[in-house]
Coordinates of C-alpha atoms and ligand atoms in Angstrom, one line a residue:
M21 CA 0.0 0.0 0.0
N22 CA 1.0 3.6 -0.4
I23 CA 0.7 5.2 3.0
L24 CA 0.9 8.9 4.0
L25 CA 2.2 9.6 7.5
T26 CA 1.4 13.1 8.6
G27 CA 3.7 14.0 11.5
G28 CA 5.8 11.1 10.2
V29 CA 9.1 12.5 11.3
G30 CA 8.0 12.7 15.0
Y31 CA 8.5 10.1 17.7
I32 CA 5.6 7.7 17.1
G33 CA 5.4 8.4 13.3
S34 CA 9.1 7.6 12.7
H35 CA 8.9 4.2 14.5
T36 CA 5.7 3.4 12.6
A37 CA 7.5 4.3 9.4
V38 CA 10.1 1.7 10.1
V39 CA 7.5 -1.0 10.7
L40 CA 5.5 -0.2 7.6
A41 CA 8.6 0.2 5.3
Q42 CA 10.0 -3.1 6.5
A43 CA 6.7 -4.8 5.8
G44 CA 7.0 -3.6 2.1
H45 CA 4.7 -0.6 2.1
Q46 CA 5.6 2.6 0.3
I47 CA 5.6 5.4 2.8
V48 CA 5.5 9.2 2.4
L49 CA 6.4 11.3 5.4
F50 CA 4.7 14.7 5.6
D51 CA 5.8 17.0 8.5
N52 CA 6.4 20.7 9.2
L53 CA 9.3 19.8 11.5
C54 CA 7.8 22.0 14.3
N55 CA 8.7 19.3 16.8
S56 CA 11.1 17.1 15.0
L57 CA 14.4 17.2 13.1
K58 CA 15.1 16.5 9.4
E59 CA 18.0 14.4 10.4
T60 CA 15.6 11.7 11.6
V61 CA 14.7 11.1 7.9
S62 CA 18.3 10.2 7.1
R63 CA 18.4 8.0 10.2
L64 CA 15.3 6.3 9.1
E65 CA 16.9 5.7 5.7
K66 CA 19.8 4.1 7.5
I67 CA 17.5 1.7 9.4
I68 CA 15.4 0.8 6.4
G69 CA 18.3 0.7 3.9
S70 CA 16.5 2.7 1.2
S71 CA 15.5 6.2 0.5
I72 CA 12.3 7.8 1.9
V73 CA 10.0 10.3 0.4
F74 CA 9.7 13.3 2.8
V75 CA 7.5 16.4 2.1
E76 CA 8.0 19.4 4.4
G77 CA 4.6 21.0 4.9
D78 CA 1.9 21.9 7.3
V79 CA -1.3 19.8 7.4
R80 CA -3.3 23.1 7.3
N81 CA -2.0 23.5 3.7
T82 CA -4.9 21.6 2.0
E83 CA -3.6 22.3 -1.6
L84 CA -0.2 20.8 -0.8
L85 CA -1.9 17.8 0.8
I86 CA -4.0 17.3 -2.3
T87 CA -0.9 17.3 -4.5
V88 CA 0.8 14.8 -2.3
L89 CA -2.2 12.5 -2.1
Q90 CA -2.4 12.5 -5.9
E91 CA 1.3 12.4 -6.8
Y92 CA 2.0 9.4 -4.6
Q93 CA -1.3 7.6 -5.2
I94 CA -2.0 7.3 -1.5
D95 CA -4.3 4.5 -0.4
S96 CA -4.3 5.3 3.4
V97 CA -3.3 8.0 5.8
I98 CA -2.0 7.8 9.3
H99 CA -2.5 11.2 11.0
F100 CA 0.1 11.7 13.7
A101 CA 0.6 15.4 13.1
G102 CA -0.4 17.5 16.1
L103 CA 0.8 19.2 19.2
K104 CA 0.8 17.3 22.4
A105 CA 2.1 19.3 25.4
V106 CA -0.8 19.5 27.9
G107 CA 0.6 22.6 29.7
E108 CA 1.1 24.5 26.5
S109 CA -2.5 23.6 25.5
V110 CA -3.8 25.2 28.7
A111 CA -1.8 28.4 28.0
N112 CA -2.6 28.6 24.3
P113 CA -5.8 26.6 23.4
V114 CA -6.2 28.4 20.1
L115 CA -2.8 27.1 18.9
Y116 CA -4.0 23.6 19.8
F117 CA -7.4 23.8 18.1
S118 CA -5.7 25.3 15.0
N119 CA -3.1 22.6 14.7
N120 CA -5.0 19.6 15.9
V121 CA -8.6 20.3 14.8
Q122 CA -8.2 22.7 11.9
G123 CA -5.2 20.6 10.7
T124 CA -7.5 17.5 10.7
I125 CA -10.3 19.4 8.9
S126 CA -7.7 20.4 6.2
L127 CA -6.6 16.8 5.9
L128 CA -10.1 15.5 5.5
Q129 CA -10.9 18.1 2.9
A130 CA -7.8 17.0 0.9
M131 CA -8.8 13.3 1.3
Q132 CA -12.4 14.0 0.2
A133 CA -11.1 15.9 -2.9
T134 CA -8.9 12.9 -3.9
Q135 CA -11.2 10.1 -2.7
V136 CA -8.8 8.7 -0.3
N137 CA -11.0 7.3 2.5
S138 CA -8.9 5.2 4.8
L139 CA -7.6 6.9 7.9
V140 CA -5.9 6.0 11.2
F141 CA -6.0 8.8 13.8
S142 CA -3.6 9.2 16.7
S143 CA -6.0 9.7 19.7
S144 CA -5.1 9.4 23.3
A145 CA -6.2 7.9 26.6
T146 CA -6.5 11.5 27.8
V147 CA -10.0 11.6 26.2
Y148 CA -11.3 9.5 29.1
G149 CA -10.5 12.0 31.9
E150 CA -11.2 11.1 35.5
P151 CA -11.7 7.4 35.7
V152 CA -15.3 6.3 36.5
Y153 CA -13.9 2.8 36.6
L154 CA -10.7 1.0 35.7
P155 CA -9.3 -0.3 33.4
Y156 CA -10.7 2.2 30.9
D157 CA -12.5 0.3 28.1
E158 CA -13.6 2.0 24.9
E159 CA -17.1 2.4 26.3
H160 CA -15.8 4.5 29.3
P161 CA -17.3 8.0 29.3
T162 CA -15.1 10.6 27.6
N163 CA -14.5 13.8 29.6
P164 CA -11.1 15.3 28.9
I165 CA -9.6 17.6 31.5
N166 CA -7.5 19.9 29.3
P167 CA -7.6 21.6 25.9
Y168 CA -5.2 19.1 24.4
G169 CA -7.6 16.3 25.3
D170 CA -10.5 18.4 24.1
T171 CA -8.9 18.6 20.6
K172 CA -8.5 14.8 20.5
L173 CA -12.1 14.3 21.4
Q174 CA -13.4 16.9 18.9
V175 CA -11.5 15.2 16.1
E176 CA -12.9 11.8 17.2
I177 CA -16.4 13.2 17.1
M178 CA -15.8 14.7 13.6
L179 CA -14.5 11.4 12.3
R180 CA -17.5 9.5 13.7
D181 CA -19.9 11.9 12.0
L182 CA -17.9 11.7 8.8
A183 CA -18.1 7.8 8.8
N184 CA -21.8 8.1 9.5
S185 CA -22.3 10.4 6.5
N186 CA -20.7 8.0 4.0
P187 CA -20.3 4.2 4.3
D188 CA -17.1 4.2 2.2
W189 CA -15.0 5.7 4.9
K190 CA -12.7 3.4 6.9
I191 CA -11.6 5.2 10.1
A192 CA -9.7 3.9 13.2
C193 CA -9.1 6.2 16.2
L194 CA -6.3 4.6 18.2
R195 CA -6.3 5.7 21.9
Y196 CA -2.6 5.5 22.9
F197 CA -1.7 5.0 26.5
N198 CA 1.9 6.0 27.5
P199 CA 4.3 5.4 24.6
V200 CA 7.9 5.0 25.7
G201 CA 11.1 3.3 24.5
A202 CA 12.9 3.4 21.2
H203 CA 13.8 1.4 18.1
E204 CA 16.5 -1.3 18.8
S205 CA 19.0 0.5 16.6
G206 CA 19.3 3.4 19.0
L207 CA 19.1 5.7 16.0
I208 CA 15.6 7.1 16.7
G209 CA 13.7 7.7 19.9
D210 CA 11.9 10.3 22.1
D211 CA 14.1 13.3 22.1
P212 CA 12.1 16.4 23.2
S213 CA 13.7 19.8 23.0
G214 CA 14.2 21.5 26.3
T215 CA 13.6 19.9 29.6
P216 CA 11.4 16.8 29.1
G217 CA 7.9 16.9 30.7
N218 CA 7.4 13.2 30.5
L219 CA 8.9 10.6 32.9
M220 CA 10.9 8.3 30.6
P221 CA 12.9 11.0 28.7
Y222 CA 13.5 12.7 32.0
L223 CA 14.8 9.6 33.6
A224 CA 17.1 8.9 30.6
R225 CA 18.6 12.4 31.0
V226 CA 19.2 11.9 34.7
A227 CA 21.0 8.6 33.8
T228 CA 23.3 10.3 31.3
G229 CA 24.0 13.1 33.8
Q230 CA 22.4 15.8 31.7
L231 CA 19.9 16.4 34.5
E232 CA 20.6 16.2 38.1
C233 CA 17.7 14.6 39.8
L234 CA 14.2 13.2 39.0
S235 CA 11.3 14.9 40.9
V236 CA 8.7 12.3 41.6
F237 CA 5.4 14.1 41.5
G238 CA 3.5 12.7 44.5
N239 CA 4.2 9.8 46.8
D240 CA 0.9 9.8 48.7
Y241 CA -1.4 8.5 46.0
E242 CA -3.6 5.5 46.8
T243 CA -1.5 3.3 44.5
R244 CA 0.9 0.3 45.1
D245 CA 3.8 2.5 46.4
G246 CA 2.2 5.9 46.6
T247 CA 3.5 7.1 43.2
G248 CA 1.5 7.5 40.0
E249 CA 0.8 4.4 37.9
R250 CA 0.5 4.4 34.1
D251 CA 0.1 1.9 31.3
Y252 CA 3.5 2.3 29.5
I253 CA 3.6 0.8 26.0
H254 CA 6.7 0.2 23.9
V255 CA 6.7 2.5 20.9
M256 CA 7.6 -0.5 18.6
D257 CA 4.5 -2.4 19.9
L258 CA 2.5 0.8 19.2
A259 CA 4.0 1.1 15.7
E260 CA 2.9 -2.5 15.0
G261 CA -0.5 -1.6 16.3
H262 CA -0.9 0.9 13.4
M263 CA 0.0 -1.7 10.8
A264 CA -2.6 -4.1 12.4
A265 CA -5.2 -1.2 12.2
L266 CA -4.5 -0.6 8.6
S267 CA -5.0 -4.3 7.8
F268 CA -8.2 -4.3 9.7
L269 CA -9.5 -1.3 7.8
N270 CA -8.8 -3.0 4.5
A271 CA -11.6 -5.4 5.3
H272 CA -13.9 -3.3 7.6
A273 CA -15.4 0.0 6.7
G274 CA -16.9 2.4 9.3
F275 CA -15.7 4.0 12.5
H276 CA -13.7 2.1 15.0
V277 CA -12.2 3.2 18.4
V278 CA -9.5 1.0 19.9
N279 CA -7.3 1.4 23.0
L280 CA -3.6 0.7 22.4
G281 CA -2.1 -0.2 25.8
T282 CA -0.8 -3.2 27.6
G283 CA -3.5 -3.6 30.3
K284 CA -0.9 -3.3 33.1
S285 CA 0.2 -0.3 35.1
T286 CA 3.7 0.5 36.4
S287 CA 4.5 3.1 39.1
V288 CA 7.1 5.9 38.9
L289 CA 9.3 4.1 41.4
E290 CA 9.0 0.8 39.5
C291 CA 10.1 2.7 36.3
V292 CA 13.1 4.2 38.2
N293 CA 14.1 0.7 39.4
E294 CA 13.8 -0.8 35.8
F295 CA 15.8 2.2 34.4
E296 CA 18.5 1.8 36.9
K297 CA 18.9 -1.9 35.9
A298 CA 18.8 -1.1 32.2
S299 CA 21.4 1.7 32.4
N300 CA 23.4 0.4 35.3
K301 CA 23.3 3.9 36.7
K302 CA 21.9 5.2 40.0
I303 CA 19.0 7.6 39.4
A304 CA 18.9 10.5 41.9
L305 CA 15.4 11.3 43.0
R306 CA 13.5 13.5 45.3
F307 CA 9.8 13.4 46.3
A308 CA 7.9 16.5 45.1
P309 CA 4.3 17.7 45.4
R310 CA 1.7 16.2 43.1
R311 CA 1.7 17.7 39.6
D312 CA -1.5 19.7 38.7
G313 CA -3.8 17.7 36.5
D314 CA -2.2 14.3 37.1
L315 CA -4.5 11.3 37.8
P316 CA -3.2 8.8 40.3
I317 CA -3.6 5.7 38.1
Y318 CA -5.0 4.6 34.8
F319 CA -4.5 1.8 32.4
A320 CA -6.2 0.2 29.4
K321 CA -8.5 -2.7 28.9
A322 CA -6.7 -4.0 25.9
D323 CA -9.0 -6.8 24.8
L324 CA -10.7 -5.0 21.9
A325 CA -7.4 -4.5 20.1
K326 CA -6.6 -8.2 20.5
H327 CA -10.0 -9.3 19.2
K328 CA -10.5 -6.7 16.5
L329 CA -6.9 -6.1 15.3
G330 CA -5.3 -9.4 16.4
W331 CA -2.7 -7.3 18.1
T332 CA -1.2 -7.2 21.7
A333 CA 1.6 -5.2 23.2
D334 CA 4.2 -7.8 24.3
R335 CA 7.4 -5.9 25.1
S336 CA 8.2 -5.5 28.8
V337 CA 9.0 -2.4 30.8
S338 CA 12.5 -3.6 31.0
E339 CA 12.8 -3.6 27.2
M340 CA 11.2 -0.1 27.2
C341 CA 13.9 1.2 29.5
S342 CA 16.8 -0.6 27.8
S343 CA 15.9 0.7 24.4
A344 CA 15.3 4.3 25.7
W345 CA 18.7 4.1 27.4
K346 CA 20.4 2.9 24.2
F347 CA 18.9 5.8 22.3
Q348 CA 19.6 8.4 25.0
S349 CA 23.2 7.3 25.7
S350 CA 24.1 7.3 22.0
Q351 CA 22.6 10.8 21.6
S352 CA 24.6 12.3 24.4
K353 CA 27.8 10.9 22.9
Q354 CA 27.3 13.0 19.8
Ligands
NAD58 P1 5.8 14.3 18.1 O1 5.7 15.8 18.4 O2 7.1 13.6 18.2 O3 5.3 14.1 16.5 C1 4.3 14.9 15.9 C2 4.9 15.4 14.6 O4 3.9 16.2 14.0 C3 6.1 16.2 14.8 O5 7.1 15.7 13.9 C4 5.7 17.6 14.4 O6 6.7 18.3 13.7 C5 4.5 17.3 13.4 N1 3.5 18.4 13.3 C6 2.9 19.0 14.3 N2 2.0 19.9 13.8 C7 2.0 19.8 12.5 C8 1.4 20.4 11.4 N3 0.4 21.4 11.7 N4 1.7 20.1 10.2 C9 2.6 19.1 9.9 N5 3.3 18.5 10.9 C10 3.0 18.8 12.2 O7 4.6 13.6 18.9 P2 4.3 12.0 19.0 O8 4.6 11.6 20.4 O9 5.0 11.3 17.9 O10 2.8 12.0 18.8 C11 2.2 11.7 17.6 C12 0.7 11.8 17.7 O11 0.2 10.9 18.8 C13 0.2 13.2 18.2 O12 -1.0 13.5 17.5 C14 -0.1 13.1 19.7 O13 -1.0 14.0 20.1 C15 -0.5 11.6 19.7 N6 -0.3 11.0 21.1 C16 1.0 11.0 21.6 C17 1.2 10.5 22.9 C18 2.5 10.5 23.5 O14 2.6 10.4 24.8 N7 3.6 10.6 22.8 C19 0.1 9.9 23.6 C20 -1.2 9.9 23.0 C21 -1.4 10.5 21.7
UFG59 N1 6.3 12.0 36.5 C1 7.2 12.3 37.6 N2 8.2 13.1 37.3 C2 8.5 13.6 36.1 C3 7.6 13.3 35.0 C4 6.5 12.5 35.3 O1 7.0 11.8 38.7 O2 9.4 14.4 35.9 C5 5.2 11.1 36.8 C6 3.8 11.7 36.6 O3 3.4 12.4 37.7 C7 3.0 10.5 36.2 C8 3.9 9.6 35.5 O4 5.2 10.0 35.9 O5 2.5 9.8 37.4 C9 3.8 9.7 34.0 O6 3.9 11.0 33.6 P1 4.2 11.4 32.0 O7 4.3 12.9 32.0 O8 5.3 10.6 31.5 O9 2.8 11.0 31.3 P2 1.3 11.4 31.5 O10 0.6 10.1 32.0 O11 1.2 12.5 32.4 O12 0.8 11.8 30.1 C10 1.2 11.2 28.9 C11 1.3 12.3 27.8 C12 -0.1 12.8 27.5 C13 -1.0 11.7 27.1 C14 -1.1 10.7 28.1 C15 -1.8 9.5 27.5 O13 2.2 13.3 28.2 O14 0.0 13.7 26.4 O15 0.2 10.2 28.5 O16 -2.1 8.6 28.4 F1 -2.3 12.2 26.9

């Protein structure tokens, strides 16, 4: 298949690109590089062993998207492009609605104009909000607690309505839990600019010595050890989940929402412990107050992905940490 990956140079897009290219698909990466580096494209070429088509552009440029969809005879789109920093979305909601919602409208207009009707969308577990029960299954009420989550839910609603309007559409919304880790080559991974806001890249930089000490946000939650628990999923498992979703859509039209998680939760202290083993480094930490907006614990019910897509996330937290460490330690040598 010919597959367009919007935001394909970013963290999850680049790992998915590897999986798709290695399975023999023709991929086209479309990205405005607002949160990624062009060098990732050459690193991907090194992993895959062949050249990659990369188009620099913004998804809000509908005309450019139409040209790309036609020129490369695209069969399916995976829509990763978007902004994802929760705090920034609270400070600048218009930016988030413009990128994430307006960007998706532009993409859908381009797809309608070129009659491309197969789409996988990067949604997030953040659409669920405060748990009414756990694990979150796909029927759990949606009630996002920040503008970033609002944009993901708005897009899901738009996609549902679009699929209802025309039975030819094939749409999967994948609700990711906490993607971490890196490709086994150590060439690509999660490399946020500035101080990382997420646990795993922060831990990795403490292990290399770039950052002094991890602040553990809260140790008085009602969880196994008092620290927050999340459903961490290896980015390569997540990447494979996208390929499974595309195969599923080949045979099933309509609108589908599926969780991509492991079904298990891991605490912050358990992550620290696994990272110390993987890196053979002591991680300095201190207990800090709870972070605003954090939930104590959430994790996925992952059964639907297994039954519908024939996919499960199998890689362990230890593999997540060792691959993240391989990537981070090779980055800091450069
Ligand atoms: P990322 O920032 O690494 O990748 C997103 C890519 O999209 C970047 O390369 C960025 O340059 C590009 N981009 C952003 N706005 C664009 C625009 N208007 N036009 C063209 N390109 C644009 O993030 P990621 O972690 O790879 O996330 C990919 C998707 O998955 C996002 O939609 C994100 O909201 C979603 N998601 C991520 C997580 C996570 O924890 N990483 C969790 C749930 C959902
Ligand atoms: N944490 C720390 N110290 C840090 C960073 C994080 O203790 O320096 C803790 C958090 O309090 C939380 C856990 O580590 O308990 C995970 O935090 P992350 O920031 O890594 O991830 P979140 O669960 O807060 O959110 C992530 C993405 C969201 C996405 C969500 C989907 O950042 O965009 O997963 O489940 F919506």
